[in-house]
């Protein structure tokens, strides 16, 4: 997703909201935007809890309170069970961070790595829980997302 984000750079001159198109949230993303307006906050990541078993198979966040201190990929001993949910409020400097990211073995430029670079550079990135969501990949997911929106 890092490459896709870089394509937006000519059109963005400040912080911006990024939503993965396949995610449907039960509620509003306004709380994420509001959290990013707090003094000293450079960005916000919407997160959710997963099982310890699932946390060991994906990227999780290392935290100090609500502040992100690192991103850890596929660890046998993950520092948390919090994963990103595809809703980001990011500073424009993420474009430079994306440019620094090397492609993965699959040839993809990972946005998570760019966010990790910002964190290591001292950017204050906070987390927020937006509630239930559906990652829409199948017809059954479409039905579940429709129910979620109606409720």
PDB file of C-alpha atoms in Angstrom:
ATOM      1  CA  UNK A   1       0.000   0.000   0.000  1.00  0.00           C
ATOM      2  CA  UNK A   2       3.020   2.282   0.373  1.00  0.00           C
ATOM      3  CA  UNK A   3       3.256   2.691  -3.407  1.00  0.00           C
ATOM      4  CA  UNK A   4      -0.433   3.610  -3.644  1.00  0.00           C
ATOM      5  CA  UNK A   5      -0.010   6.207  -0.896  1.00  0.00           C
ATOM      6  CA  UNK A   6       2.920   7.773  -2.753  1.00  0.00           C
ATOM      7  CA  UNK A   7       0.699   8.280  -5.802  1.00  0.00           C
ATOM      8  CA  UNK A   8      -1.443  10.697  -3.776  1.00  0.00           C
ATOM      9  CA  UNK A   9       1.487  12.908  -2.769  1.00  0.00           C
ATOM     10  CA  UNK A  10       1.030  15.578  -5.496  1.00  0.00           C
ATOM     11  CA  UNK A  11      -2.533  16.106  -4.308  1.00  0.00           C
ATOM     12  CA  UNK A  12      -1.954  16.352  -0.542  1.00  0.00           C
ATOM     13  CA  UNK A  13      -0.150  19.092   1.356  1.00  0.00           C
ATOM     14  CA  UNK A  14      -0.858  18.180   4.971  1.00  0.00           C
ATOM     15  CA  UNK A  15      -2.141  15.429   7.201  1.00  0.00           C
ATOM     16  CA  UNK A  16      -4.685  13.143   5.572  1.00  0.00           C
ATOM     17  CA  UNK A  17      -7.134  10.358   6.325  1.00  0.00           C
ATOM     18  CA  UNK A  18      -6.493   7.022   4.622  1.00  0.00           C
ATOM     19  CA  UNK A  19      -9.105   4.256   4.645  1.00  0.00           C
ATOM     20  CA  UNK A  20      -8.589   0.814   3.175  1.00  0.00           C
ATOM     21  CA  UNK A  21     -11.470   0.397   0.754  1.00  0.00           C
ATOM     22  CA  UNK A  22     -12.307  -3.141   1.807  1.00  0.00           C
ATOM     23  CA  UNK A  23     -12.962  -2.192   5.435  1.00  0.00           C
ATOM     24  CA  UNK A  24     -16.405  -1.206   6.660  1.00  0.00           C
ATOM     25  CA  UNK A  25     -16.612   0.264  10.154  1.00  0.00           C
ATOM     26  CA  UNK A  26     -19.697   0.155  12.354  1.00  0.00           C
ATOM     27  CA  UNK A  27     -19.311   3.745  13.436  1.00  0.00           C
ATOM     28  CA  UNK A  28     -17.736   6.963  12.335  1.00  0.00           C
ATOM     29  CA  UNK A  29     -14.058   7.622  11.703  1.00  0.00           C
ATOM     30  CA  UNK A  30     -14.488  11.144  13.104  1.00  0.00           C
ATOM     31  CA  UNK A  31     -12.934  10.104  16.464  1.00  0.00           C
ATOM     32  CA  UNK A  32      -9.695   9.246  14.642  1.00  0.00           C
ATOM     33  CA  UNK A  33      -9.642  12.671  13.012  1.00  0.00           C
ATOM     34  CA  UNK A  34     -10.414  14.357  16.340  1.00  0.00           C
ATOM     35  CA  UNK A  35      -7.635  12.429  18.101  1.00  0.00           C
ATOM     36  CA  UNK A  36      -5.147  13.692  15.529  1.00  0.00           C
ATOM     37  CA  UNK A  37      -5.950  17.315  16.364  1.00  0.00           C
ATOM     38  CA  UNK A  38      -4.632  16.970  19.926  1.00  0.00           C
ATOM     39  CA  UNK A  39      -1.437  18.881  20.628  1.00  0.00           C
ATOM     40  CA  UNK A  40       1.656  16.788  20.077  1.00  0.00           C
ATOM     41  CA  UNK A  41      -0.072  14.086  18.028  1.00  0.00           C
ATOM     42  CA  UNK A  42       1.292  13.576  14.518  1.00  0.00           C
ATOM     43  CA  UNK A  43      -0.892  10.665  13.459  1.00  0.00           C
ATOM     44  CA  UNK A  44      -3.517   8.149  14.538  1.00  0.00           C
ATOM     45  CA  UNK A  45      -3.939   4.447  13.761  1.00  0.00           C
ATOM     46  CA  UNK A  46      -7.259   2.684  14.287  1.00  0.00           C
ATOM     47  CA  UNK A  47      -6.631  -0.656  15.988  1.00  0.00           C
ATOM     48  CA  UNK A  48      -8.376  -3.756  17.220  1.00  0.00           C
ATOM     49  CA  UNK A  49      -7.490  -6.616  19.552  1.00  0.00           C
ATOM     50  CA  UNK A  50      -6.805 -10.056  18.093  1.00  0.00           C
ATOM     51  CA  UNK A  51      -5.999 -13.370  19.737  1.00  0.00           C
ATOM     52  CA  UNK A  52      -2.434 -14.062  20.850  1.00  0.00           C
ATOM     53  CA  UNK A  53      -2.239 -16.798  18.218  1.00  0.00           C
ATOM     54  CA  UNK A  54      -3.274 -14.376  15.469  1.00  0.00           C
ATOM     55  CA  UNK A  55      -0.931 -11.676  16.798  1.00  0.00           C
ATOM     56  CA  UNK A  56       2.002 -14.044  16.252  1.00  0.00           C
ATOM     57  CA  UNK A  57       1.125 -14.325  12.548  1.00  0.00           C
ATOM     58  CA  UNK A  58       0.761 -10.657  11.654  1.00  0.00           C
ATOM     59  CA  UNK A  59       2.132  -7.222  12.431  1.00  0.00           C
ATOM     60  CA  UNK A  60       1.301  -5.828  15.862  1.00  0.00           C
ATOM     61  CA  UNK A  61       1.953  -2.535  17.595  1.00  0.00           C
ATOM     62  CA  UNK A  62       4.276  -1.962  20.517  1.00  0.00           C
ATOM     63  CA  UNK A  63       2.827   0.728  22.786  1.00  0.00           C
ATOM     64  CA  UNK A  64       3.503   3.038  25.682  1.00  0.00           C
ATOM     65  CA  UNK A  65      -0.040   3.875  26.782  1.00  0.00           C
ATOM     66  CA  UNK A  66      -1.833   4.894  23.578  1.00  0.00           C
ATOM     67  CA  UNK A  67       1.399   5.952  21.849  1.00  0.00           C
ATOM     68  CA  UNK A  68       2.954   3.666  19.275  1.00  0.00           C
ATOM     69  CA  UNK A  69       6.602   2.872  20.012  1.00  0.00           C
ATOM     70  CA  UNK A  70       7.109   0.316  17.262  1.00  0.00           C
ATOM     71  CA  UNK A  71       5.651  -2.144  14.801  1.00  0.00           C
ATOM     72  CA  UNK A  72       6.609  -5.786  15.160  1.00  0.00           C
ATOM     73  CA  UNK A  73       6.028  -8.286  12.344  1.00  0.00           C
ATOM     74  CA  UNK A  74       5.216 -11.957  12.941  1.00  0.00           C
ATOM     75  CA  UNK A  75       6.855 -12.423  16.341  1.00  0.00           C
ATOM     76  CA  UNK A  76       6.719 -15.605  18.425  1.00  0.00           C
ATOM     77  CA  UNK A  77       6.399 -13.265  21.415  1.00  0.00           C
ATOM     78  CA  UNK A  78       4.377 -10.252  20.198  1.00  0.00           C
ATOM     79  CA  UNK A  79       4.477  -7.147  22.440  1.00  0.00           C
ATOM     80  CA  UNK A  80       0.695  -6.728  22.153  1.00  0.00           C
ATOM     81  CA  UNK A  81      -2.367  -8.107  20.442  1.00  0.00           C
ATOM     82  CA  UNK A  82      -3.214  -4.809  18.736  1.00  0.00           C
ATOM     83  CA  UNK A  83      -3.315  -4.712  14.948  1.00  0.00           C
ATOM     84  CA  UNK A  84      -4.045  -1.869  12.550  1.00  0.00           C
ATOM     85  CA  UNK A  85      -7.491  -1.906  10.950  1.00  0.00           C
ATOM     86  CA  UNK A  86      -6.982   0.092   7.784  1.00  0.00           C
ATOM     87  CA  UNK A  87      -7.900   3.550   9.073  1.00  0.00           C
ATOM     88  CA  UNK A  88      -4.973   5.934   9.345  1.00  0.00           C
ATOM     89  CA  UNK A  89      -4.594   9.649   9.910  1.00  0.00           C
ATOM     90  CA  UNK A  90      -1.074  10.342   8.714  1.00  0.00           C
ATOM     91  CA  UNK A  91       1.244  13.332   8.439  1.00  0.00           C
ATOM     92  CA  UNK A  92       2.418  14.348   4.964  1.00  0.00           C
ATOM     93  CA  UNK A  93       5.934  13.234   5.955  1.00  0.00           C
ATOM     94  CA  UNK A  94       4.740   9.651   5.429  1.00  0.00           C
ATOM     95  CA  UNK A  95       5.355  10.248   1.708  1.00  0.00           C
ATOM     96  CA  UNK A  96       9.085  10.649   2.347  1.00  0.00           C
ATOM     97  CA  UNK A  97       9.025   7.611   4.637  1.00  0.00           C
ATOM     98  CA  UNK A  98       7.313   5.572   1.890  1.00  0.00           C
ATOM     99  CA  UNK A  99      10.072   6.616  -0.514  1.00  0.00           C
ATOM    100  CA  UNK A 100      12.656   5.171   1.894  1.00  0.00           C
ATOM    101  CA  UNK A 101      10.957   1.782   2.188  1.00  0.00           C
ATOM    102  CA  UNK A 102      12.489  -1.065   0.214  1.00  0.00           C
ATOM    103  CA  UNK A 103      10.178  -3.506  -1.558  1.00  0.00           C
ATOM    104  CA  UNK A 104       9.259  -6.692   0.278  1.00  0.00           C
ATOM    105  CA  UNK A 105      10.096 -10.150  -1.077  1.00  0.00           C
ATOM    106  CA  UNK A 106       6.762  -9.943  -2.927  1.00  0.00           C
ATOM    107  CA  UNK A 107       7.776  -6.616  -4.501  1.00  0.00           C
ATOM    108  CA  UNK A 108       5.363  -4.562  -2.382  1.00  0.00           C
ATOM    109  CA  UNK A 109       6.142  -1.316  -0.575  1.00  0.00           C
ATOM    110  CA  UNK A 110       4.652  -1.766   2.889  1.00  0.00           C
ATOM    111  CA  UNK A 111       2.914   1.231   4.464  1.00  0.00           C
ATOM    112  CA  UNK A 112       3.502  -0.368   7.881  1.00  0.00           C
ATOM    113  CA  UNK A 113       7.254   0.001   7.350  1.00  0.00           C
ATOM    114  CA  UNK A 114       6.848   3.680   6.490  1.00  0.00           C
ATOM    115  CA  UNK A 115       4.793   4.244   9.650  1.00  0.00           C
ATOM    116  CA  UNK A 116       7.506   2.416  11.592  1.00  0.00           C
ATOM    117  CA  UNK A 117      10.105   4.809  10.179  1.00  0.00           C
ATOM    118  CA  UNK A 118       8.049   7.769  11.391  1.00  0.00           C
ATOM    119  CA  UNK A 119       7.769   6.240  14.866  1.00  0.00           C
ATOM    120  CA  UNK A 120      11.527   5.619  15.035  1.00  0.00           C
ATOM    121  CA  UNK A 121      12.098   9.220  13.906  1.00  0.00           C
ATOM    122  CA  UNK A 122      10.124  10.473  16.915  1.00  0.00           C
ATOM    123  CA  UNK A 123       6.711  11.145  15.420  1.00  0.00           C
ATOM    124  CA  UNK A 124       3.906  10.819  17.962  1.00  0.00           C
ATOM    125  CA  UNK A 125       1.483   8.249  16.617  1.00  0.00           C
ATOM    126  CA  UNK A 126      -1.510   7.313  18.780  1.00  0.00           C
ATOM    127  CA  UNK A 127      -4.013   4.485  18.583  1.00  0.00           C
ATOM    128  CA  UNK A 128      -7.782   4.536  18.736  1.00  0.00           C
ATOM    129  CA  UNK A 129     -10.437   1.816  18.822  1.00  0.00           C
ATOM    130  CA  UNK A 130     -13.234   2.588  16.360  1.00  0.00           C
ATOM    131  CA  UNK A 131     -15.318  -0.444  17.185  1.00  0.00           C
ATOM    132  CA  UNK A 132     -16.491  -3.310  15.071  1.00  0.00           C
ATOM    133  CA  UNK A 133     -15.466  -3.595  11.430  1.00  0.00           C
ATOM    134  CA  UNK A 134     -15.685  -6.041   8.570  1.00  0.00           C
ATOM    135  CA  UNK A 135     -12.876  -6.686   6.110  1.00  0.00           C
ATOM    136  CA  UNK A 136     -14.887  -7.331   2.944  1.00  0.00           C
ATOM    137  CA  UNK A 137     -13.409 -10.070   0.761  1.00  0.00           C
ATOM    138  CA  UNK A 138     -16.296 -12.474   0.096  1.00  0.00           C
ATOM    139  CA  UNK A 139     -20.034 -12.293  -0.610  1.00  0.00           C
ATOM    140  CA  UNK A 140     -20.648 -13.347   3.007  1.00  0.00           C
ATOM    141  CA  UNK A 141     -18.502 -10.400   4.141  1.00  0.00           C
ATOM    142  CA  UNK A 142     -20.647  -8.057   2.025  1.00  0.00           C
ATOM    143  CA  UNK A 143     -23.746  -9.311   3.824  1.00  0.00           C
ATOM    144  CA  UNK A 144     -22.067  -8.918   7.213  1.00  0.00           C
ATOM    145  CA  UNK A 145     -20.943  -5.377   6.329  1.00  0.00           C
ATOM    146  CA  UNK A 146     -24.481  -4.463   5.248  1.00  0.00           C
ATOM    147  CA  UNK A 147     -25.843  -5.690   8.588  1.00  0.00           C
ATOM    148  CA  UNK A 148     -23.148  -3.750  10.429  1.00  0.00           C
ATOM    149  CA  UNK A 149     -24.056  -0.514   8.656  1.00  0.00           C
ATOM    150  CA  UNK A 150     -27.793  -0.986   9.241  1.00  0.00           C
ATOM    151  CA  UNK A 151     -27.393  -1.575  13.000  1.00  0.00           C
TER     152      UNK A 151
END
